[in-house]
Amino acid sequence: MGKSRKQRHSGSTFRPYNKDSKLNKPQSNGKSKQSHPSSANIPQVPPIIPFNPTHRILLVGEGDFSFTRSLFTHHNCQSLIATCYDSAATLAEKYPQSAEYIRDLEDSARQGELTELKIIHGVDATKLGKGGSAGGGKPVRRGGFDRVVFNFPHVGGLTNDVNRQVRHNQAHEKQEHKSHFDGFLELLVNFFKAAVPLLAPEGTIVVTIFEGEPYSLWNIRDLARHTGLKIGRSFKFQAKAYPGYKHARTLGNIEGGGGWKGEDRDARTYLFERKDDEGVQAQLTKQKKRDDGSSDSDEDD
């Protein structure tokens, strides 16, 4: 497996994330305003990968663990604590393919290809680091994570009605806000609060959500600010940057495969850092100086 992984790594066009670099804006050749080249002639900007092999990574709310496996097999991430909300039995029922992905990871760990690997079931994203099994136990309480990752947070089991989803996902922090905003998203707010103490110095919380409603109504930037975080930057999530990854529905696989593929939907990744980290302020200062015509200075294409 190690040999094949090295082969897949070779020739990679993915861009590692560096918060001190200007990764996301392709350099102008000075002719674009006049020549108006067709989209076919415009070079594609490689996806941004906010992970590197040295990071200690905590993954929260994993579905079938295909994202965890891709971090190892295609990005050589060596320290992975991967958790899911479901019990082992429920996971096997909802995502039968997860058994293969977990087995591959555990086999690689036994062969010494992974520095650290823990697969933990029954972990509540809002109770990370707390006592009891729902907090993830010692591997999570230990903290020191360079990345805490929550892909496509969702409470599951709700209607597709936008207003009802917002009401169910939002916590009522202040009575006077109920009629207009219905409070903050309970899931995300409590996740942020639980994750912050687990970060290493200059660690980053990575959250990816779909674009459009109801997700745009969550106002994830403000939710993070209320929990002592600042956004470093955001960029389009590209599932193709994680070969083998398939978006897992909260309710489980669609019988017969179906036509719904979350990895084909537009999504955005947000990187949050603690307000007291010097790196955050330095990055924000650089962004303010950069006039790219965007209303959101943290957003990259």
CSV table of C-alpha atoms in Angstrom, one decimal:
chain,number,residue,atom,x,y,z
A,1,MET,CA,0.0,0.0,0.0
A,2,GLY,CA,2.9,2.3,0.8
A,3,LYS,CA,4.3,1.9,-2.7
A,4,SER,CA,1.0,2.7,-4.4
A,5,ARG,CA,0.5,5.7,-2.2
A,6,LYS,CA,3.8,7.1,-3.3
A,7,GLN,CA,2.8,6.7,-6.9
A,8,ARG,CA,-0.4,8.5,-6.3
A,9,HIS,CA,1.5,11.4,-4.6
A,10,SER,CA,3.8,11.9,-7.5
A,11,GLY,CA,2.9,14.6,-9.9
A,12,SER,CA,0.3,16.1,-7.6
A,13,THR,CA,-1.0,19.6,-8.6
A,14,PHE,CA,-2.7,20.3,-5.3
A,15,ARG,CA,-1.7,23.4,-3.5
A,16,PRO,CA,-0.9,23.1,0.2
A,17,TYR,CA,-2.4,25.7,2.4
A,18,ASN,CA,0.0,28.4,3.7
A,19,LYS,CA,-1.6,31.2,5.7
A,20,ASP,CA,1.3,33.5,5.0
A,21,SER,CA,1.2,33.1,1.2
A,22,LYS,CA,-1.1,34.5,-1.5
A,23,LEU,CA,-2.2,31.2,-2.9
A,24,ASN,CA,-5.6,31.8,-4.4
A,25,LYS,CA,-5.3,34.5,-6.9
A,26,PRO,CA,-3.8,33.6,-10.3
A,27,GLN,CA,-1.3,36.1,-11.5
A,28,SER,CA,-2.4,38.3,-14.2
A,29,ASN,CA,-0.4,38.4,-17.5
A,30,GLY,CA,-1.5,41.9,-18.2
A,31,LYS,CA,-3.4,40.9,-21.3
A,32,SER,CA,-6.6,39.4,-19.9
A,33,LYS,CA,-8.5,42.7,-19.9
A,34,GLN,CA,-7.9,43.1,-23.7
A,35,SER,CA,-7.8,39.5,-25.0
A,36,HIS,CA,-10.8,38.0,-23.2
A,37,PRO,CA,-9.6,34.4,-23.6
A,38,SER,CA,-12.2,31.7,-23.7
A,39,SER,CA,-12.7,29.6,-20.5
A,40,ALA,CA,-11.1,26.7,-22.3
A,41,ASN,CA,-7.8,28.6,-22.5
A,42,ILE,CA,-7.8,29.7,-18.9
A,43,PRO,CA,-5.5,27.6,-16.7
A,44,GLN,CA,-7.3,25.8,-13.9
A,45,VAL,CA,-6.2,26.8,-10.4
A,46,PRO,CA,-5.3,23.7,-8.4
A,47,PRO,CA,-7.4,23.1,-5.3
A,48,ILE,CA,-6.1,24.3,-1.9
A,49,ILE,CA,-5.3,21.6,0.6
A,50,PRO,CA,-5.3,22.9,4.2
A,51,PHE,CA,-3.4,19.9,5.5
A,52,ASN,CA,0.1,18.6,5.4
A,53,PRO,CA,1.8,15.4,6.6
A,54,THR,CA,3.1,16.9,9.8
A,55,HIS,CA,-0.4,18.0,11.1
A,56,ARG,CA,-2.1,16.2,14.0
A,57,ILE,CA,-5.7,16.1,12.7
A,58,LEU,CA,-9.0,15.5,14.5
A,59,LEU,CA,-11.9,14.7,12.2
A,60,VAL,CA,-15.4,15.1,13.6
A,61,GLY,CA,-18.6,13.8,12.3
A,62,GLU,CA,-17.1,11.5,9.7
A,63,GLY,CA,-19.5,9.5,7.6
A,64,ASP,CA,-18.0,6.5,5.9
A,65,PHE,CA,-14.4,7.6,6.6
A,66,SER,CA,-13.6,8.0,2.9
A,67,PHE,CA,-12.3,11.5,3.6
A,68,THR,CA,-10.0,10.2,6.4
A,69,ARG,CA,-8.7,7.5,4.1
A,70,SER,CA,-8.0,10.1,1.3
A,71,LEU,CA,-6.0,12.3,3.7
A,72,PHE,CA,-3.7,9.4,4.3
A,73,THR,CA,-3.5,7.7,0.9
A,74,HIS,CA,-3.3,10.8,-1.2
A,75,HIS,CA,-1.9,13.5,1.1
A,76,ASN,CA,0.2,11.4,3.4
A,77,CYS,CA,-1.3,12.8,6.6
A,78,GLN,CA,0.3,10.7,9.3
A,79,SER,CA,-1.6,11.6,12.5
A,80,LEU,CA,-5.4,11.0,12.3
A,81,ILE,CA,-7.9,10.9,15.0
A,82,ALA,CA,-11.1,10.2,13.1
A,83,THR,CA,-14.5,10.2,14.9
A,84,CYS,CA,-18.1,9.7,14.0
A,85,TYR,CA,-21.4,10.2,15.8
A,86,ASP,CA,-22.8,6.7,15.0
A,87,SER,CA,-22.1,3.6,16.9
A,88,ALA,CA,-20.1,0.9,15.1
A,89,ALA,CA,-23.3,-1.1,14.5
A,90,THR,CA,-25.2,1.9,13.1
A,91,LEU,CA,-22.2,2.9,11.0
A,92,ALA,CA,-22.0,-0.5,9.4
A,93,GLU,CA,-25.7,-0.5,8.6
A,94,LYS,CA,-25.8,3.1,7.2
A,95,TYR,CA,-22.5,2.9,5.3
A,96,PRO,CA,-21.4,-0.7,4.6
A,97,GLN,CA,-18.4,0.6,2.6
A,98,SER,CA,-17.0,2.1,5.8
A,99,ALA,CA,-15.7,-1.3,6.9
A,100,GLU,CA,-13.3,-1.5,4.0
A,101,TYR,CA,-12.1,2.1,4.5
A,102,ILE,CA,-11.5,1.6,8.2
A,103,ARG,CA,-9.8,-1.7,7.6
A,104,ASP,CA,-7.4,-0.1,5.0
A,105,LEU,CA,-6.5,2.6,7.6
A,106,GLU,CA,-5.9,0.1,10.4
A,107,ASP,CA,-3.9,-2.2,8.2
A,108,SER,CA,-1.6,0.7,7.3
A,109,ALA,CA,-1.2,1.7,10.9
A,110,ARG,CA,-0.2,-1.9,11.8
A,111,GLN,CA,2.4,-1.8,9.1
A,112,GLY,CA,3.9,1.4,10.5
A,113,GLU,CA,2.7,3.6,7.6
A,114,LEU,CA,0.7,5.9,9.9
A,115,THR,CA,2.3,7.6,12.9
A,116,GLU,CA,-1.0,7.8,14.8
A,117,LEU,CA,-4.5,6.5,14.0
A,118,LYS,CA,-7.6,6.3,16.1
A,119,ILE,CA,-11.1,5.4,14.8
A,120,ILE,CA,-13.6,6.4,17.5
A,121,HIS,CA,-17.4,5.8,17.3
A,122,GLY,CA,-20.2,7.5,19.3
A,123,VAL,CA,-18.5,11.0,19.5
A,124,ASP,CA,-20.7,14.1,19.9
A,125,ALA,CA,-19.2,17.1,18.1
A,126,THR,CA,-20.6,19.4,20.8
A,127,LYS,CA,-18.9,17.4,23.6
A,128,LEU,CA,-15.4,17.1,22.3
A,129,GLY,CA,-12.8,16.6,25.1
A,130,LYS,CA,-15.5,16.2,27.8
A,131,GLY,CA,-15.9,13.2,30.1
A,132,GLY,CA,-17.5,10.0,28.9
A,133,SER,CA,-17.3,8.3,25.6
A,134,ALA,CA,-19.2,11.0,23.8
A,135,GLY,CA,-16.2,13.3,24.3
A,136,GLY,CA,-13.9,11.0,22.4
A,137,GLY,CA,-11.8,9.8,25.3
A,138,LYS,CA,-8.1,10.4,26.0
A,139,PRO,CA,-7.1,10.7,22.3
A,140,VAL,CA,-9.3,13.7,21.9
A,141,ARG,CA,-8.8,15.1,25.4
A,142,ARG,CA,-5.1,15.2,24.8
A,143,GLY,CA,-5.6,18.1,22.4
A,144,GLY,CA,-2.8,19.7,20.5
A,145,PHE,CA,-4.5,19.4,17.2
A,146,ASP,CA,-3.2,21.4,14.2
A,147,ARG,CA,-6.5,20.9,12.5
A,148,VAL,CA,-9.9,20.1,13.8
A,149,VAL,CA,-12.1,19.2,10.8
A,150,PHE,CA,-15.9,19.1,10.5
A,151,ASN,CA,-17.2,18.5,7.0
A,152,PHE,CA,-20.8,19.3,6.2
A,153,PRO,CA,-22.2,19.5,9.8
A,154,HIS,CA,-25.8,18.5,9.9
A,155,VAL,CA,-28.2,17.3,12.6
A,156,GLY,CA,-29.9,14.9,10.2
A,157,GLY,CA,-33.4,13.6,10.1
A,158,LEU,CA,-35.1,16.9,9.2
A,159,THR,CA,-37.3,18.1,6.5
A,160,ASN,CA,-36.0,19.8,3.4
A,161,ASP,CA,-38.0,22.9,4.3
A,162,VAL,CA,-35.5,25.7,4.7
A,163,ASN,CA,-37.3,27.6,7.5
A,164,ARG,CA,-37.8,24.5,9.6
A,165,GLN,CA,-34.1,23.4,9.2
A,166,VAL,CA,-33.0,26.8,10.3
A,167,ARG,CA,-35.3,26.7,13.4
A,168,HIS,CA,-34.0,23.3,14.3
A,169,ASN,CA,-30.4,24.1,13.8
A,170,GLN,CA,-30.3,27.4,15.6
A,171,ALA,CA,-29.9,27.8,19.4
A,172,HIS,CA,-31.8,30.6,21.1
A,173,GLU,CA,-28.9,32.5,22.7
A,174,LYS,CA,-30.9,35.7,23.4
A,175,GLN,CA,-34.6,36.1,23.7
A,176,GLU,CA,-34.8,39.3,21.6
A,177,HIS,CA,-33.1,37.6,18.7
A,178,LYS,CA,-35.6,34.8,18.3
A,179,SER,CA,-38.0,36.6,16.0
A,180,HIS,CA,-35.4,37.6,13.5
A,181,PHE,CA,-32.4,35.3,13.6
A,182,ASP,CA,-33.7,32.5,15.9
A,183,GLY,CA,-30.4,32.5,17.8
A,184,PHE,CA,-27.2,30.8,16.8
A,185,LEU,CA,-26.7,27.4,15.3
A,186,GLU,CA,-26.6,25.1,18.3
A,187,LEU,CA,-24.6,22.5,16.6
A,188,LEU,CA,-21.9,24.7,15.2
A,189,VAL,CA,-21.6,27.1,18.2
A,190,ASN,CA,-21.2,24.2,20.7
A,191,PHE,CA,-18.7,22.5,18.3
A,192,PHE,CA,-16.6,25.7,18.1
A,193,LYS,CA,-16.7,26.1,21.9
A,194,ALA,CA,-15.6,22.5,22.4
A,195,ALA,CA,-12.9,22.5,19.7
A,196,VAL,CA,-11.1,25.7,20.6
A,197,PRO,CA,-9.4,24.3,23.7
A,198,LEU,CA,-8.2,21.3,21.7
A,199,LEU,CA,-6.2,23.4,19.2
A,200,ALA,CA,-2.4,23.5,19.2
A,201,PRO,CA,-0.8,26.9,19.1
A,202,GLU,CA,-1.8,28.5,15.7
A,203,GLY,CA,-4.1,25.5,15.1
A,204,THR,CA,-7.0,25.8,12.7
A,205,ILE,CA,-10.7,24.7,12.7
A,206,VAL,CA,-11.7,23.6,9.3
A,207,VAL,CA,-15.4,23.6,8.4
A,208,THR,CA,-16.9,22.9,5.0
A,209,ILE,CA,-20.6,23.5,4.2
A,210,PHE,CA,-22.7,23.6,1.1
A,211,GLU,CA,-23.4,26.9,-0.5
A,212,GLY,CA,-26.9,28.3,-0.9
A,213,GLU,CA,-29.8,28.0,1.5
A,214,PRO,CA,-30.3,27.0,4.2
A,215,TYR,CA,-26.5,27.0,4.8
A,216,SER,CA,-26.0,30.7,3.8
A,217,LEU,CA,-28.6,31.6,6.5
A,218,TRP,CA,-26.4,30.2,9.2
A,219,ASN,CA,-23.9,33.1,8.9
A,220,ILE,CA,-21.0,30.9,10.0
A,221,ARG,CA,-18.5,33.7,10.3
A,222,ASP,CA,-20.6,35.4,13.0
A,223,LEU,CA,-21.1,32.1,14.8
A,224,ALA,CA,-17.3,31.6,15.0
A,225,ARG,CA,-16.7,35.2,16.2
A,226,HIS,CA,-19.0,34.7,19.1
A,227,THR,CA,-16.8,31.7,20.3
A,228,GLY,CA,-13.5,33.5,20.2
A,229,LEU,CA,-12.5,32.7,16.6
A,230,LYS,CA,-11.7,34.7,13.6
A,231,ILE,CA,-11.8,33.5,10.0
A,232,GLY,CA,-8.5,33.3,8.3
A,233,ARG,CA,-9.8,32.6,4.8
A,234,SER,CA,-12.3,30.6,2.8
A,235,PHE,CA,-12.2,28.9,-0.5
A,236,LYS,CA,-14.2,26.6,-2.7
A,237,PHE,CA,-14.1,23.0,-1.6
A,238,GLN,CA,-13.2,20.6,-4.5
A,239,ALA,CA,-14.0,17.0,-3.8
A,240,LYS,CA,-11.7,15.9,-6.6
A,241,ALA,CA,-8.8,17.1,-4.4
A,242,TYR,CA,-9.5,14.1,-2.2
A,243,PRO,CA,-9.6,11.0,-4.5
A,244,GLY,CA,-11.8,8.2,-3.2
A,245,TYR,CA,-13.9,10.6,-1.1
A,246,LYS,CA,-17.6,10.4,-1.4
A,247,HIS,CA,-20.1,12.6,0.4
A,248,ALA,CA,-22.0,10.5,2.9
A,249,ARG,CA,-25.6,11.5,3.6
A,250,THR,CA,-26.4,11.8,7.3
A,251,LEU,CA,-29.3,9.3,6.9
A,252,GLY,CA,-27.1,6.8,5.2
A,253,ASN,CA,-26.6,5.4,1.7
A,254,ILE,CA,-29.4,5.8,-0.9
A,255,GLU,CA,-30.7,2.4,-1.9
A,256,GLY,CA,-29.6,1.6,-5.4
A,257,GLY,CA,-27.1,4.4,-5.5
A,258,GLY,CA,-29.6,7.1,-6.4
A,259,GLY,CA,-28.7,10.3,-8.3
A,260,TRP,CA,-27.8,12.5,-5.3
A,261,LYS,CA,-24.1,13.2,-5.1
A,262,GLY,CA,-23.0,15.8,-2.5
A,263,GLU,CA,-19.5,15.9,-3.8
A,264,ASP,CA,-20.9,17.5,-7.0
A,265,ARG,CA,-22.6,20.4,-5.2
A,266,ASP,CA,-21.0,23.7,-4.6
A,267,ALA,CA,-19.4,23.9,-1.2
A,268,ARG,CA,-17.0,26.2,0.7
A,269,THR,CA,-14.3,25.6,3.3
A,270,TYR,CA,-13.7,28.0,6.1
A,271,LEU,CA,-10.6,28.2,8.2
A,272,PHE,CA,-11.0,29.6,11.7
A,273,GLU,CA,-8.2,30.5,14.1
A,274,ARG,CA,-8.3,31.8,17.6
A,275,LYS,CA,-8.5,35.6,17.9
A,276,ASP,CA,-5.4,35.7,20.1
A,277,ASP,CA,-3.2,33.9,17.5
A,278,GLU,CA,-0.7,36.4,16.0
A,279,GLY,CA,-1.0,34.6,12.7
A,280,VAL,CA,-4.6,35.5,12.3
A,281,GLN,CA,-4.1,39.2,12.7
A,282,ALA,CA,-1.2,39.1,10.3
A,283,GLN,CA,-3.3,37.3,7.7
A,284,LEU,CA,-6.2,39.7,8.1
A,285,THR,CA,-4.0,42.7,7.7
A,286,LYS,CA,-2.7,41.3,4.4
A,287,GLN,CA,-6.2,40.6,3.2
A,288,LYS,CA,-7.3,44.2,4.0
A,289,LYS,CA,-4.5,45.6,2.0
A,290,ARG,CA,-5.3,43.4,-1.0
A,291,ASP,CA,-8.0,45.0,-3.2
A,292,ASP,CA,-9.5,42.2,-5.2
A,293,GLY,CA,-12.9,43.7,-5.7
A,294,SER,CA,-14.6,41.1,-3.4
A,295,SER,CA,-17.0,42.1,-0.6
A,296,ASP,CA,-15.5,39.4,1.6
A,297,SER,CA,-11.8,39.7,2.0
A,298,ASP,CA,-11.5,36.2,3.3
A,299,GLU,CA,-13.0,34.6,0.2
A,300,ASP,CA,-10.8,33.0,-2.4
A,301,ASP,CA,-12.0,31.5,-5.7
